[in-house]
Short mmCIF file of N, CA, C and O in Angstrom, two decimals:
data_model
loop_
_atom_site.label_atom_id
_atom_site.label_comp_id
_atom_site.label_asym_id
_atom_site.label_seq_id
_atom_site.Cartn_x
_atom_site.Cartn_y
_atom_site.Cartn_z
N MET A 1 33.51 -165.39 -190.91
CA MET A 1 32.34 -165.68 -190.71
C MET A 1 32.25 -166.60 -189.88
O MET A 1 32.73 -167.66 -190.85
N SER A 2 31.73 -167.19 -189.09
CA SER A 2 31.32 -168.10 -188.37
C SER A 2 30.15 -168.95 -188.84
O SER A 2 28.96 -168.27 -188.93
N LYS A 3 30.84 -170.05 -188.64
CA LYS A 3 29.34 -171.05 -189.01
C LYS A 3 28.21 -171.00 -187.86
O LYS A 3 27.43 -171.62 -188.53
N PHE A 4 28.83 -170.55 -186.87
CA PHE A 4 27.63 -170.51 -185.94
C PHE A 4 27.07 -169.33 -185.48
O PHE A 4 26.38 -168.32 -184.59
N GLY A 5 26.56 -168.32 -187.00
CA GLY A 5 26.35 -166.79 -186.79
C GLY A 5 24.45 -167.19 -186.85
O GLY A 5 23.97 -168.20 -187.00
N LYS A 6 24.25 -165.81 -186.68
CA LYS A 6 22.61 -165.06 -186.53
C LYS A 6 21.98 -165.47 -187.44
O LYS A 6 21.16 -165.76 -187.16
N ASP A 7 22.68 -165.86 -189.22
CA ASP A 7 21.99 -166.55 -189.87
C ASP A 7 22.59 -167.80 -190.26
O ASP A 7 22.20 -167.83 -191.95
N SER A 8 23.01 -168.95 -189.36
CA SER A 8 23.35 -169.78 -190.27
C SER A 8 21.94 -170.90 -190.47
O SER A 8 20.71 -170.43 -190.02
N GLY A 9 22.03 -171.73 -190.90
CA GLY A 9 20.54 -172.93 -191.30
C GLY A 9 20.13 -172.35 -192.97
O GLY A 9 20.78 -171.66 -193.07
N LYS A 10 19.57 -173.39 -193.03
CA LYS A 10 18.83 -173.18 -194.42
C LYS A 10 17.60 -173.44 -194.18
O LYS A 10 17.29 -174.32 -194.02
N PHE A 11 17.10 -172.63 -195.56
CA PHE A 11 15.54 -173.30 -195.68
C PHE A 11 15.01 -173.80 -196.46
O PHE A 11 15.58 -173.64 -197.67
N LEU A 12 14.13 -174.74 -196.56
CA LEU A 12 13.70 -175.76 -197.24
C LEU A 12 12.35 -175.75 -197.73
O LEU A 12 11.27 -175.31 -197.21
N SER A 13 12.61 -176.40 -199.10
CA SER A 13 10.64 -176.20 -199.26
C SER A 13 9.80 -177.33 -198.85
O SER A 13 10.58 -178.13 -197.81
N LEU A 14 8.71 -177.21 -198.83
CA LEU A 14 7.94 -178.77 -198.12
C LEU A 14 8.56 -179.71 -198.83
O LEU A 14 8.30 -180.84 -197.83
N VAL A 15 8.60 -179.96 -200.33
CA VAL A 15 8.70 -180.64 -200.71
C VAL A 15 10.10 -181.33 -200.02
O VAL A 15 9.93 -182.91 -199.94
N GLN A 16 11.13 -180.44 -200.22
CA GLN A 16 12.30 -181.37 -199.50
C GLN A 16 11.84 -181.95 -197.66
O GLN A 16 12.16 -182.80 -197.00
N GLY A 17 11.02 -180.95 -196.85
CA GLY A 17 11.12 -181.10 -196.03
C GLY A 17 9.99 -182.47 -195.84
O GLY A 17 10.55 -183.36 -194.34
N ALA A 18 8.99 -182.62 -196.26
CA ALA A 18 8.28 -184.21 -196.56
C ALA A 18 9.08 -185.19 -196.57
O ALA A 18 8.92 -186.39 -196.08
N LYS A 19 9.97 -184.67 -197.49
CA LYS A 19 11.01 -185.92 -198.01
C LYS A 19 11.83 -186.79 -196.85
O LYS A 19 12.11 -187.64 -196.61
N LEU A 20 12.17 -185.77 -195.73
CA LEU A 20 12.80 -186.39 -194.92
C LEU A 20 12.43 -186.36 -193.69
O LEU A 20 12.50 -187.52 -193.47
N THR A 21 10.89 -186.14 -193.70
CA THR A 21 10.27 -186.61 -192.39
C THR A 21 9.45 -187.86 -192.63
O THR A 21 9.55 -188.79 -192.11
N LYS A 22 9.12 -188.23 -194.25
CA LYS A 22 8.91 -189.25 -194.63
C LYS A 22 9.61 -190.59 -194.26
O LYS A 22 9.40 -191.90 -193.85
N ALA A 23 10.93 -189.89 -194.75
CA ALA A 23 12.20 -190.87 -194.60
C ALA A 23 12.26 -191.69 -192.98
O ALA A 23 12.39 -192.30 -192.36
N TYR A 24 12.39 -190.31 -192.01
CA TYR A 24 12.39 -190.93 -190.65
C TYR A 24 11.07 -191.52 -190.43
O TYR A 24 11.00 -192.42 -189.28
N ARG A 25 10.25 -191.75 -190.71
CA ARG A 25 8.76 -192.35 -190.32
C ARG A 25 8.98 -193.61 -191.05
O ARG A 25 8.64 -194.66 -190.01
N PHE A 26 9.50 -193.78 -192.19
CA PHE A 26 9.35 -194.92 -192.49
C PHE A 26 10.92 -195.73 -192.34
O PHE A 26 10.57 -197.07 -191.09
N ASP A 27 11.61 -195.06 -191.36
CA ASP A 27 12.69 -195.82 -190.46
C ASP A 27 12.11 -196.11 -188.99
O ASP A 27 12.08 -197.24 -188.59
N GLN A 28 11.56 -195.09 -188.25
CA GLN A 28 11.20 -195.69 -186.66
C GLN A 28 9.61 -196.38 -186.94
O GLN A 28 10.28 -197.63 -186.38
N THR A 29 9.04 -196.73 -188.35
CA THR A 29 8.14 -197.62 -188.16
C THR A 29 8.12 -199.23 -188.56
O THR A 29 8.15 -200.10 -188.27
N ASP A 30 8.77 -199.08 -189.89
CA ASP A 30 8.84 -200.06 -191.00
C ASP A 30 10.25 -201.04 -190.64
O ASP A 30 10.02 -201.87 -190.67
N ARG A 31 11.31 -200.28 -190.40
CA ARG A 31 12.97 -200.62 -190.08
C ARG A 31 12.97 -201.05 -188.78
O ARG A 31 13.53 -201.94 -187.89
N LYS A 32 12.69 -199.82 -187.31
CA LYS A 32 12.88 -200.12 -186.27
C LYS A 32 11.98 -200.47 -185.58
O LYS A 32 12.00 -201.07 -184.11
N LYS A 33 10.40 -200.92 -185.87
CA LYS A 33 9.31 -201.29 -185.81
C LYS A 33 8.34 -199.91 -184.58
O LYS A 33 8.07 -201.34 -183.62
N HIS A 34 8.95 -199.32 -184.28
CA HIS A 34 8.37 -198.33 -183.10
C HIS A 34 6.69 -198.13 -183.79
O HIS A 34 6.62 -197.70 -185.14
N THR A 35 5.99 -198.06 -182.48
CA THR A 35 5.01 -198.07 -182.69
C THR A 35 4.66 -196.50 -181.94
O THR A 35 5.10 -196.28 -181.08
N ASP A 36 4.18 -195.59 -183.32
CA ASP A 36 3.98 -194.06 -182.47
C ASP A 36 5.33 -193.07 -182.31
O ASP A 36 5.43 -192.53 -181.16
N PRO A 37 6.26 -193.48 -183.50
CA PRO A 37 7.38 -192.59 -182.78
C PRO A 37 7.30 -191.32 -182.49
O PRO A 37 6.41 -190.81 -183.09
N ILE A 38 8.10 -190.31 -181.59
CA ILE A 38 7.83 -189.07 -181.77
C ILE A 38 8.56 -188.91 -182.72
O ILE A 38 9.50 -188.85 -183.64
N LEU A 39 7.48 -187.59 -183.49
CA LEU A 39 7.56 -187.01 -184.75
C LEU A 39 8.76 -185.71 -184.72
O LEU A 39 9.48 -185.39 -185.49
N SER A 40 7.86 -185.10 -183.69
CA SER A 40 8.20 -183.41 -183.66
C SER A 40 7.98 -183.09 -181.83
O SER A 40 7.70 -184.24 -181.36
N ALA A 41 8.06 -182.12 -182.06
CA ALA A 41 7.86 -181.40 -180.36
C ALA A 41 7.83 -179.68 -180.54
O ALA A 41 8.01 -179.06 -181.61
N PHE A 42 6.89 -179.06 -179.74
CA PHE A 42 6.54 -177.83 -179.15
C PHE A 42 7.24 -177.19 -178.54
O PHE A 42 7.17 -177.38 -177.56
N PHE A 43 7.85 -175.83 -179.02
CA PHE A 43 8.21 -175.22 -178.00
C PHE A 43 7.74 -173.79 -178.18
O PHE A 43 7.72 -173.39 -179.34
N GLY A 44 6.83 -172.66 -177.37
CA GLY A 44 6.87 -171.39 -176.90
C GLY A 44 7.42 -170.60 -177.23
O GLY A 44 8.57 -170.59 -176.99
N VAL A 45 7.35 -169.84 -178.43
CA VAL A 45 7.92 -168.25 -178.71
C VAL A 45 8.70 -167.64 -177.44
O VAL A 45 9.80 -167.38 -177.23
N GLU A 46 8.04 -167.93 -176.14
CA GLU A 46 8.63 -166.92 -174.90
C GLU A 46 9.63 -167.71 -174.76
O GLU A 46 10.50 -166.88 -174.40
N LYS A 47 9.46 -168.62 -174.80
CA LYS A 47 10.77 -169.76 -174.20
C LYS A 47 11.82 -169.49 -174.99
O LYS A 47 12.81 -169.73 -174.68
N ILE A 48 11.59 -169.94 -176.13
CA ILE A 48 13.05 -169.84 -177.05
C ILE A 48 13.26 -168.25 -177.33
O ILE A 48 14.77 -168.24 -177.44
N ASN A 49 12.94 -167.25 -177.58
CA ASN A 49 13.07 -165.79 -176.90
C ASN A 49 14.33 -165.75 -175.38
O ASN A 49 14.70 -165.37 -175.68
N ALA A 50 13.36 -166.60 -175.07
CA ALA A 50 14.25 -166.16 -173.23
C ALA A 50 15.61 -166.95 -173.81
O ALA A 50 16.43 -166.69 -173.29
N LEU A 51 15.80 -167.86 -174.25
CA LEU A 51 17.11 -168.50 -174.71
C LEU A 51 18.07 -167.46 -175.95
O LEU A 51 19.09 -167.10 -175.61
N LEU A 52 17.08 -167.65 -176.45
CA LEU A 52 18.08 -166.21 -177.85
C LEU A 52 18.66 -164.96 -177.39
O LEU A 52 19.28 -164.87 -177.58
N ASN A 53 17.77 -164.67 -176.34
CA ASN A 53 18.14 -163.13 -175.58
C ASN A 53 19.51 -163.62 -174.21
O ASN A 53 19.80 -162.53 -173.96
N LYS A 54 19.76 -164.74 -174.39
CA LYS A 54 20.85 -165.06 -173.28
C LYS A 54 22.15 -163.84 -173.97
O LYS A 54 22.23 -164.10 -175.16
N PRO A 55 23.07 -163.32 -172.91
CA PRO A 55 24.10 -162.51 -173.73
C PRO A 55 24.84 -163.41 -174.44
O PRO A 55 25.58 -164.62 -173.90
N GLY A 56 25.51 -162.86 -175.46
CA GLY A 56 25.61 -163.99 -176.83
C GLY A 56 25.75 -164.70 -177.49
O GLY A 56 26.31 -164.99 -178.66
N ALA A 57 24.33 -164.86 -177.52
CA ALA A 57 23.52 -165.75 -178.33
C ALA A 57 23.37 -165.87 -179.46
O ALA A 57 22.95 -164.39 -179.77
N THR A 58 23.75 -166.37 -180.37
CA THR A 58 23.60 -166.19 -181.81
C THR A 58 22.49 -167.69 -182.28
O THR A 58 22.35 -167.67 -183.96
N GLY A 59 22.19 -168.25 -181.76
CA GLY A 59 21.11 -169.01 -182.17
C GLY A 59 21.09 -170.11 -181.24
O GLY A 59 21.63 -170.15 -179.63
N LEU A 60 20.27 -171.45 -181.45
CA LEU A 60 20.02 -172.88 -180.75
C LEU A 60 20.68 -173.98 -181.38
O LEU A 60 20.75 -174.29 -182.10
N ARG A 61 20.67 -174.83 -180.02
CA ARG A 61 21.25 -175.70 -180.41
C ARG A 61 20.24 -177.25 -179.84
O ARG A 61 19.93 -176.75 -178.94
N ILE A 62 19.61 -178.23 -180.81
CA ILE A 62 18.49 -179.32 -180.30
C ILE A 62 19.85 -180.36 -179.82
O ILE A 62 20.46 -181.09 -181.13
N TYR A 63 19.17 -180.73 -178.91
CA TYR A 63 19.95 -181.99 -178.59
C TYR A 63 18.67 -183.24 -178.52
O TYR A 63 17.86 -182.90 -178.28
N TYR A 64 19.18 -184.68 -178.97
CA TYR A 64 18.26 -185.44 -178.42
C TYR A 64 18.17 -186.20 -177.31
O TYR A 64 19.52 -186.10 -176.53
N GLY A 65 17.62 -186.66 -176.76
CA GLY A 65 17.30 -186.95 -175.39
C GLY A 65 16.69 -188.07 -174.80
O GLY A 65 16.10 -188.46 -175.70
N LEU A 66 16.90 -189.28 -174.25
CA LEU A 66 16.54 -190.26 -173.83
C LEU A 66 15.64 -191.00 -172.12
O LEU A 66 16.84 -190.49 -171.38
N ASP A 67 14.32 -190.69 -171.99
CA ASP A 67 13.48 -190.57 -170.85
C ASP A 67 13.63 -192.03 -170.23
O ASP A 67 12.80 -192.58 -171.30
N VAL A 68 14.35 -192.60 -169.67
CA VAL A 68 13.84 -194.25 -169.31
C VAL A 68 13.10 -193.50 -167.57
O VAL A 68 14.70 -193.72 -167.17
N ASP A 69 12.51 -193.24 -167.63
CA ASP A 69 11.67 -193.50 -166.43
C ASP A 69 11.11 -195.05 -165.84
O ASP A 69 10.34 -194.22 -164.19
N GLY A 70 11.28 -196.01 -166.23
CA GLY A 70 10.53 -196.71 -165.41
C GLY A 70 9.45 -197.86 -166.24
O GLY A 70 8.80 -198.49 -165.53
N ASP A 71 8.88 -196.84 -166.93
CA ASP A 71 7.58 -197.44 -167.32
C ASP A 71 7.75 -198.33 -168.58
O ASP A 71 7.08 -198.70 -169.07
N GLY A 72 9.35 -198.30 -168.81
CA GLY A 72 9.21 -199.87 -169.59
C GLY A 72 9.13 -199.15 -171.07
O GLY A 72 9.56 -199.73 -172.55
N LYS A 73 9.03 -197.49 -170.92
CA LYS A 73 9.38 -197.06 -172.71
C LYS A 73 10.48 -196.27 -172.95
O LYS A 73 10.95 -195.65 -171.55
N ARG A 74 11.22 -196.37 -173.59
CA ARG A 74 12.50 -195.43 -173.78
C ARG A 74 11.60 -193.97 -174.92
O ARG A 74 12.00 -194.47 -175.65
N ASP A 75 11.59 -192.79 -173.63
CA ASP A 75 10.91 -192.14 -174.21
C ASP A 75 11.87 -190.95 -175.23
O ASP A 75 12.47 -190.27 -174.35
N LYS A 76 12.14 -191.06 -176.72
CA LYS A 76 12.55 -189.76 -177.00
C LYS A 76 12.19 -188.54 -176.98
O LYS A 76 11.39 -188.21 -176.97
N LYS A 77 13.22 -187.16 -176.40
CA LYS A 77 12.87 -185.88 -175.97
C LYS A 77 13.87 -185.18 -176.96
O LYS A 77 14.86 -185.30 -177.55
N PHE A 78 13.70 -183.89 -176.73
CA PHE A 78 14.29 -183.01 -177.58
C PHE A 78 14.73 -181.93 -176.39
O PHE A 78 13.68 -181.50 -175.90
N LEU A 79 16.25 -181.54 -176.78
CA LEU A 79 16.16 -180.16 -175.92
C LEU A 79 16.89 -179.10 -176.44
O LEU A 79 17.50 -179.12 -177.07
N LEU A 80 17.10 -178.05 -175.88
CA LEU A 80 17.41 -176.66 -176.95
C LEU A 80 18.14 -176.26 -175.69
O LEU A 80 17.78 -175.94 -174.52
N THR A 81 19.24 -175.57 -176.55
CA THR A 81 20.04 -174.67 -176.12
C THR A 81 20.82 -173.61 -176.10
O THR A 81 20.43 -173.39 -177.64
N ALA A 82 20.32 -172.14 -176.18
CA ALA A 82 21.47 -171.23 -176.68
C ALA A 82 22.47 -171.49 -177.59
O ALA A 82 23.69 -172.12 -176.34
N CYS A 83 23.39 -171.01 -178.28
CA CYS A 83 24.97 -171.02 -178.48
C CYS A 83 25.01 -169.79 -178.92
O CYS A 83 24.55 -169.34 -179.40
N ASP A 84 26.30 -169.95 -178.73
CA ASP A 84 27.14 -168.24 -178.94
C ASP A 84 28.02 -168.75 -180.19
O ASP A 84 27.74 -169.47 -181.16
N ALA A 85 28.38 -167.67 -180.82
CA ALA A 85 29.55 -167.19 -182.04
C ALA A 85 30.35 -168.57 -182.47
O ALA A 85 30.86 -168.80 -183.57
N SER A 86 31.31 -168.97 -181.24
CA SER A 86 32.07 -169.86 -181.34
C SER A 86 31.48 -171.58 -181.64
O SER A 86 31.75 -172.80 -181.34
N GLY A 87 30.07 -171.65 -180.98
CA GLY A 87 29.71 -172.98 -181.69
C GLY A 87 29.36 -173.22 -179.62
O GLY A 87 28.73 -174.90 -179.82
N ASN A 88 29.82 -172.69 -179.40
CA ASN A 88 29.66 -173.18 -177.55
C ASN A 88 28.11 -172.98 -177.16
O ASN A 88 27.34 -171.97 -177.50
N ASP A 89 27.92 -174.18 -176.18
CA ASP A 89 26.15 -174.13 -175.44
C ASP A 89 26.62 -173.19 -174.64
O ASP A 89 27.70 -172.80 -173.55
N ILE A 90 25.63 -172.14 -174.14
CA ILE A 90 25.59 -171.57 -173.26
C ILE A 90 24.76 -171.97 -172.15
O ILE A 90 23.54 -172.07 -171.48
N LEU A 91 25.73 -171.71 -171.35
CA LEU A 91 25.10 -173.30 -169.80
C LEU A 91 25.50 -172.67 -168.66
O LEU A 91 25.83 -171.20 -168.49
N PRO A 92 24.91 -173.15 -167.22
CA PRO A 92 25.54 -172.28 -166.28
C PRO A 92 26.92 -172.26 -166.27
O PRO A 92 27.22 -173.84 -166.56
N SER A 93 27.63 -171.55 -165.34
CA SER A 93 29.35 -172.00 -165.42
C SER A 93 29.49 -172.66 -164.01
O SER A 93 28.97 -173.18 -163.62
N THR A 94 30.59 -173.13 -163.94
CA THR A 94 31.03 -173.98 -163.50
C THR A 94 31.07 -173.99 -161.74
O THR A 94 31.34 -174.69 -161.01
N ASP A 95 30.52 -173.02 -161.77
CA ASP A 95 30.08 -172.10 -160.24
C ASP A 95 28.65 -172.94 -159.95
O ASP A 95 28.65 -173.36 -158.20
N HIS A 96 27.77 -173.25 -160.21
CA HIS A 96 26.65 -174.41 -160.51
C HIS A 96 27.01 -175.74 -160.28
O HIS A 96 28.13 -176.17 -160.66
N THR A 97 26.13 -176.10 -159.94
CA THR A 97 26.49 -177.77 -159.75
C THR A 97 25.46 -178.54 -160.37
O THR A 97 24.03 -177.56 -160.87
N LEU A 98 25.35 -179.99 -160.47
CA LEU A 98 24.56 -180.49 -161.36
C LEU A 98 23.49 -181.14 -159.85
O LEU A 98 22.62 -181.60 -160.52
N ALA A 99 23.39 -180.09 -159.40
CA ALA A 99 22.19 -180.58 -158.13
C ALA A 99 20.99 -180.27 -158.60
O ALA A 99 20.76 -179.80 -159.74
N LYS A 100 19.85 -181.03 -158.28
CA LYS A 100 18.77 -181.08 -158.64
C LYS A 100 18.15 -179.75 -158.40
O LYS A 100 17.13 -179.57 -159.25
N ASP A 101 18.66 -179.08 -157.19
CA ASP A 101 17.95 -177.64 -157.00
C ASP A 101 18.38 -176.63 -158.01
O ASP A 101 18.02 -175.53 -157.64
N ALA A 102 19.51 -176.28 -158.91
CA ALA A 102 19.97 -175.89 -159.43
C ALA A 102 18.85 -175.07 -160.26
O ALA A 102 18.08 -175.63 -161.09
N PRO A 103 19.31 -173.87 -160.86
CA PRO A 103 17.93 -173.23 -161.66
C PRO A 103 17.72 -173.63 -162.92
O PRO A 103 19.21 -174.22 -163.39
N ALA A 104 16.84 -173.94 -163.49
CA ALA A 104 16.85 -174.88 -164.37
C ALA A 104 16.22 -173.04 -165.67
O ALA A 104 15.00 -173.03 -166.21
N GLU A 105 17.05 -172.67 -166.23
CA GLU A 105 16.75 -171.26 -167.14
C GLU A 105 17.90 -171.56 -168.62
O GLU A 105 17.70 -171.01 -169.55
N GLU A 106 18.59 -172.69 -168.67
CA GLU A 106 19.68 -173.05 -169.75
C GLU A 106 18.82 -173.96 -170.99
O GLU A 106 19.53 -173.58 -172.04
N ILE A 107 18.68 -174.71 -170.57
CA ILE A 107 18.28 -175.90 -171.01
C ILE A 107 16.61 -176.21 -171.19
O ILE A 107 15.64 -176.15 -170.72
N LEU A 108 15.93 -176.48 -172.67
CA LEU A 108 14.61 -175.71 -172.83
C LEU A 108 14.56 -177.60 -173.08
O LEU A 108 14.62 -177.40 -174.00
N GLY A 109 13.17 -177.77 -172.25
CA GLY A 109 12.14 -179.03 -172.64
C GLY A 109 11.02 -179.09 -172.73
O GLY A 109 10.55 -177.85 -172.67
N THR A 110 10.22 -179.75 -173.40
CA THR A 110 8.85 -180.05 -173.36
C THR A 110 7.98 -181.27 -173.39
O THR A 110 8.69 -182.06 -173.15
N ASP A 111 6.60 -180.66 -173.07
CA ASP A 111 6.06 -182.30 -172.88
C ASP A 111 4.93 -182.32 -173.93
O ASP A 111 3.73 -182.84 -174.24
N ILE A 112 5.03 -181.51 -175.34
CA ILE A 112 4.30 -181.37 -176.63
C ILE A 112 4.94 -181.63 -177.39
O ILE A 112 5.71 -181.14 -178.12
N TYR A 113 4.60 -183.25 -177.70
CA TYR A 113 5.30 -183.66 -178.76
C TYR A 113 3.97 -184.35 -179.59
O TYR A 113 3.02 -184.96 -179.30
N CYS A 114 4.32 -184.92 -180.78
CA CYS A 114 3.70 -185.41 -181.75
C CYS A 114 4.56 -186.66 -181.75
O CYS A 114 5.44 -187.15 -181.70
N PRO A 115 3.35 -188.02 -182.42
CA PRO A 115 1.98 -188.07 -182.33
C PRO A 115 0.68 -187.58 -181.47
O PRO A 115 -0.30 -187.64 -182.01
N TYR A 116 1.09 -187.68 -180.44
CA TYR A 116 0.36 -187.50 -179.43
C TYR A 116 -0.38 -186.18 -179.20
O TYR A 116 -1.73 -185.68 -178.76
N ASP A 117 0.16 -185.10 -179.52
CA ASP A 117 -0.21 -183.24 -179.68
C ASP A 117 -0.26 -182.56 -181.13
O ASP A 117 0.46 -181.95 -181.14
N CYS A 118 -0.60 -184.11 -181.65
CA CYS A 118 -0.09 -183.53 -183.08
C CYS A 118 -1.63 -183.05 -183.91
O CYS A 118 -2.15 -182.98 -183.37
N PRO A 119 -0.68 -181.43 -184.90
CA PRO A 119 -1.83 -180.96 -185.35
C PRO A 119 -2.56 -181.97 -186.62
O PRO A 119 -2.49 -182.98 -186.47
N LYS A 120 -3.68 -181.24 -187.34
CA LYS A 120 -3.95 -182.07 -188.31
C LYS A 120 -3.04 -182.25 -189.17
O LYS A 120 -1.53 -182.13 -189.61
N ALA A 121 -2.91 -183.28 -190.08
CA ALA A 121 -2.22 -183.91 -190.78
C ALA A 121 -2.04 -182.97 -191.39
O ALA A 121 -2.45 -182.73 -192.24
N ASN A 122 -0.03 -183.38 -192.59
CA ASN A 122 -0.05 -182.16 -193.25
C ASN A 122 1.32 -183.10 -194.01
O ASN A 122 1.71 -184.04 -193.35
N ALA A 123 2.29 -182.41 -194.73
CA ALA A 123 2.83 -182.92 -195.48
C ALA A 123 4.05 -183.34 -194.90
O ALA A 123 5.17 -184.00 -194.56
N LEU A 124 4.62 -182.57 -193.44
CA LEU A 124 5.64 -183.10 -192.75
C LEU A 124 5.03 -184.17 -191.55
O LEU A 124 6.10 -184.92 -190.95
N ASN A 125 4.17 -184.38 -191.36
CA ASN A 125 3.56 -185.55 -189.88
C ASN A 125 3.04 -186.57 -190.43
O ASN A 125 2.45 -187.59 -189.81
N SER A 126 2.74 -186.83 -191.87
CA SER A 126 1.71 -187.84 -192.56
C SER A 126 2.13 -188.23 -193.84
O SER A 126 2.85 -187.16 -194.48
N ASP A 127 1.37 -188.75 -194.39
CA ASP A 127 1.25 -189.03 -195.72
C ASP A 127 0.16 -188.64 -196.27
O ASP A 127 0.01 -188.76 -197.35
N LYS A 128 -0.78 -187.77 -195.49
CA LYS A 128 -1.82 -187.39 -196.05
C LYS A 128 -1.61 -185.50 -196.39
O LYS A 128 -2.91 -185.20 -196.59
N GLY A 129 -0.68 -184.97 -196.34
CA GLY A 129 -0.55 -183.89 -196.52
C GLY A 129 -1.28 -183.23 -197.36
O GLY A 129 -1.85 -182.34 -197.58
#
């Protein structure tokens, strides 16, 4: 059985998840001295389903990205791509180029990030859960 199957991953309890996100917030604010570090991102179900409906898709891979757009900030980004049962990203064929006008249907990004567009405080995004 492939480790990249449709049932890969594991569910965590709220306590486990809160411990992990709290450690990340502490690392970013106290150790690295970031103010308002990116905590999470939102992706709509229709876009996620579009990736999951790619032929051969068994799951998603999340990449970290860094947007350095000249504004003096190094903005952390999250990118999603569909993966197959061998763990390969499902990307455009080599017939496509990296041209700016190439179709944009294989890599999902977002502009909805916490803490800027954050829901009410909960155990995953604050100490106020």
